[in-house]
Short mmCIF file of C-alpha atoms in Angstrom, two decimals:
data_model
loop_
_atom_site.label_atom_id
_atom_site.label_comp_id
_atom_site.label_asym_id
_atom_site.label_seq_id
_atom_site.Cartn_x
_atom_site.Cartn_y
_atom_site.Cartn_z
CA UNK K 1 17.19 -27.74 4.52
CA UNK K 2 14.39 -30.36 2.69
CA UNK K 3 13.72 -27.92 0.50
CA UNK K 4 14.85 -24.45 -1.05
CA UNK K 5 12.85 -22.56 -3.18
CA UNK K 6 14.19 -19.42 -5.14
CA UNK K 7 12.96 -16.73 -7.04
CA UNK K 8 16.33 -15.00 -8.18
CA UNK K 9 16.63 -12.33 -10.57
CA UNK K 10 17.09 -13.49 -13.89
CA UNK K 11 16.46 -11.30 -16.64
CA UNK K 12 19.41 -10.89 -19.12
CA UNK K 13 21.44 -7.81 -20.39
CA UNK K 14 19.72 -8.13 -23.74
CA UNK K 15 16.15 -7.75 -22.15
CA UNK K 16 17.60 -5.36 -19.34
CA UNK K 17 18.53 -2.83 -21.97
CA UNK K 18 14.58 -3.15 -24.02
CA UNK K 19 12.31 -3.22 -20.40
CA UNK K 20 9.63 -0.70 -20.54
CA UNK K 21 9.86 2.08 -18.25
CA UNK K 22 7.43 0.95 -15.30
CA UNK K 23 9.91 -2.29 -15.18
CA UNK K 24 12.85 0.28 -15.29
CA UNK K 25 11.91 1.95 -11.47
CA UNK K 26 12.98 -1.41 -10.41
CA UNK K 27 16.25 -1.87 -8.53
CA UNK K 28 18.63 -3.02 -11.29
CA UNK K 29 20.08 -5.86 -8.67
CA UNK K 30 16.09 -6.76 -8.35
CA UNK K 31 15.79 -7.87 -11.95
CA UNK K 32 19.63 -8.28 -13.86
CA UNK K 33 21.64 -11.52 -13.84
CA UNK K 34 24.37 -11.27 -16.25
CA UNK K 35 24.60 -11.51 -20.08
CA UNK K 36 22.42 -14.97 -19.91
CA UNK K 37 20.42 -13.93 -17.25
CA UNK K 38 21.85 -16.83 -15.07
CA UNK K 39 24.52 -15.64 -12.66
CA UNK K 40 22.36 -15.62 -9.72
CA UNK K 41 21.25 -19.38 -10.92
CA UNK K 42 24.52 -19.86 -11.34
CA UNK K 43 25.21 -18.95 -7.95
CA UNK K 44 22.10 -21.01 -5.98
CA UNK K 45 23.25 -24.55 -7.60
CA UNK K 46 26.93 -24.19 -6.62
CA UNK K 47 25.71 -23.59 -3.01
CA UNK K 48 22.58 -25.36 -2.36
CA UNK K 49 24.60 -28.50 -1.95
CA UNK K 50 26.20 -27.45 1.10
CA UNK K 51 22.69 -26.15 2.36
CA UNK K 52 20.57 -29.38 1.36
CA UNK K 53 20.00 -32.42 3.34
CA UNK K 54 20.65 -35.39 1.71
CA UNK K 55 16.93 -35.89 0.30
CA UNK K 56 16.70 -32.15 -0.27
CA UNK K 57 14.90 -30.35 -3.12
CA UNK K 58 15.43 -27.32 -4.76
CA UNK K 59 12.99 -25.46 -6.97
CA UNK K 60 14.24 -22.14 -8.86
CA UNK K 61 12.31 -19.86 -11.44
CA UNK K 62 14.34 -18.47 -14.08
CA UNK K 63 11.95 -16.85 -16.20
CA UNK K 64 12.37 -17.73 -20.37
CA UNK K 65 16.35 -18.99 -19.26
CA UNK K 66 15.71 -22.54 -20.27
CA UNK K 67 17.45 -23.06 -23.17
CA UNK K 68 20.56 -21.10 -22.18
CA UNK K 69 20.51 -22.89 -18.84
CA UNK K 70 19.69 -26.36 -20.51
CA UNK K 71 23.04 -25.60 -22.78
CA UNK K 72 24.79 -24.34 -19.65
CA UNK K 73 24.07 -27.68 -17.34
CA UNK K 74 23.99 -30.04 -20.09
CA UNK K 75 24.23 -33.27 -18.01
CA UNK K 76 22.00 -31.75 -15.30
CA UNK K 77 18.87 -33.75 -15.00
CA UNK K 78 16.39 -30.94 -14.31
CA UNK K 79 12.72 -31.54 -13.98
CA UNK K 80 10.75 -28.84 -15.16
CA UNK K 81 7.50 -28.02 -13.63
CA UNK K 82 4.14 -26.97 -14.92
CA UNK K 83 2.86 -23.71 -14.22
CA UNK K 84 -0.18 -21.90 -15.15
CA UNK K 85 2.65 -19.70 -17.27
CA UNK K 86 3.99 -23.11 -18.86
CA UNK K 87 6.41 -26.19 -18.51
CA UNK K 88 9.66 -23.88 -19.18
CA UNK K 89 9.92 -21.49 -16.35
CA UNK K 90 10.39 -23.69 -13.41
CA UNK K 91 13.07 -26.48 -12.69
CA UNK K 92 13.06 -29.10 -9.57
CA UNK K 93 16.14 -30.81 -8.48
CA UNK K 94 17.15 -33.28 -6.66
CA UNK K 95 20.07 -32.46 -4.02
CA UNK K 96 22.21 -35.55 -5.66
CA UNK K 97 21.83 -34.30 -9.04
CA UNK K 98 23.49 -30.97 -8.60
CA UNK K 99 25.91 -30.09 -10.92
#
């Protein structure tokens, strides 16, 4: 692909176990990633190298996961993207600078 764009669940067990009731109806699997909130992240940059051509781009939201994934990927170059939410929310990356 030129481009993947993911919206993966990525709310951590901390918040998971304080979410108001309305968020609560939700499909556990539709909301939870792990203790950081990352293991679906986790997941999309191990792959999307295989899936990417070699100019590709991937975009992912991961909600307020920046620090933890900044401290996770620590020589990962991400660029993160303005949003009407913020600067904190989105990354960009480059297919070549996949961890």
């Amino acid at each position: 692909y030129d481009l993947i764009i993911a919206n993966p669940p990525y709310v951590n067990a901390a918040a998971m176990a304080t979410l108001p009731a309305e968020y609560r109806r939700e499909p556990e699997l539709a909301l939870a990633s792990g203790d950081d909130g990352l293991d679906l992240t986790r997941a999309i940059l191990a792959g999307a190298r295989r899936q990417l051509r070699p100019h590709g781009l991937l975009v992912v939201e991961i909600g307020h996961n920046r620090e933890a994934l900044e401290a996770a990927f620590p020589e990962t170059p991400f660029t993160w993207l303005d949003t009407t939410a913020g600067d904190q929310y989105v990354f960009l990356l480059h297919r070549d600078d996949l961890p």
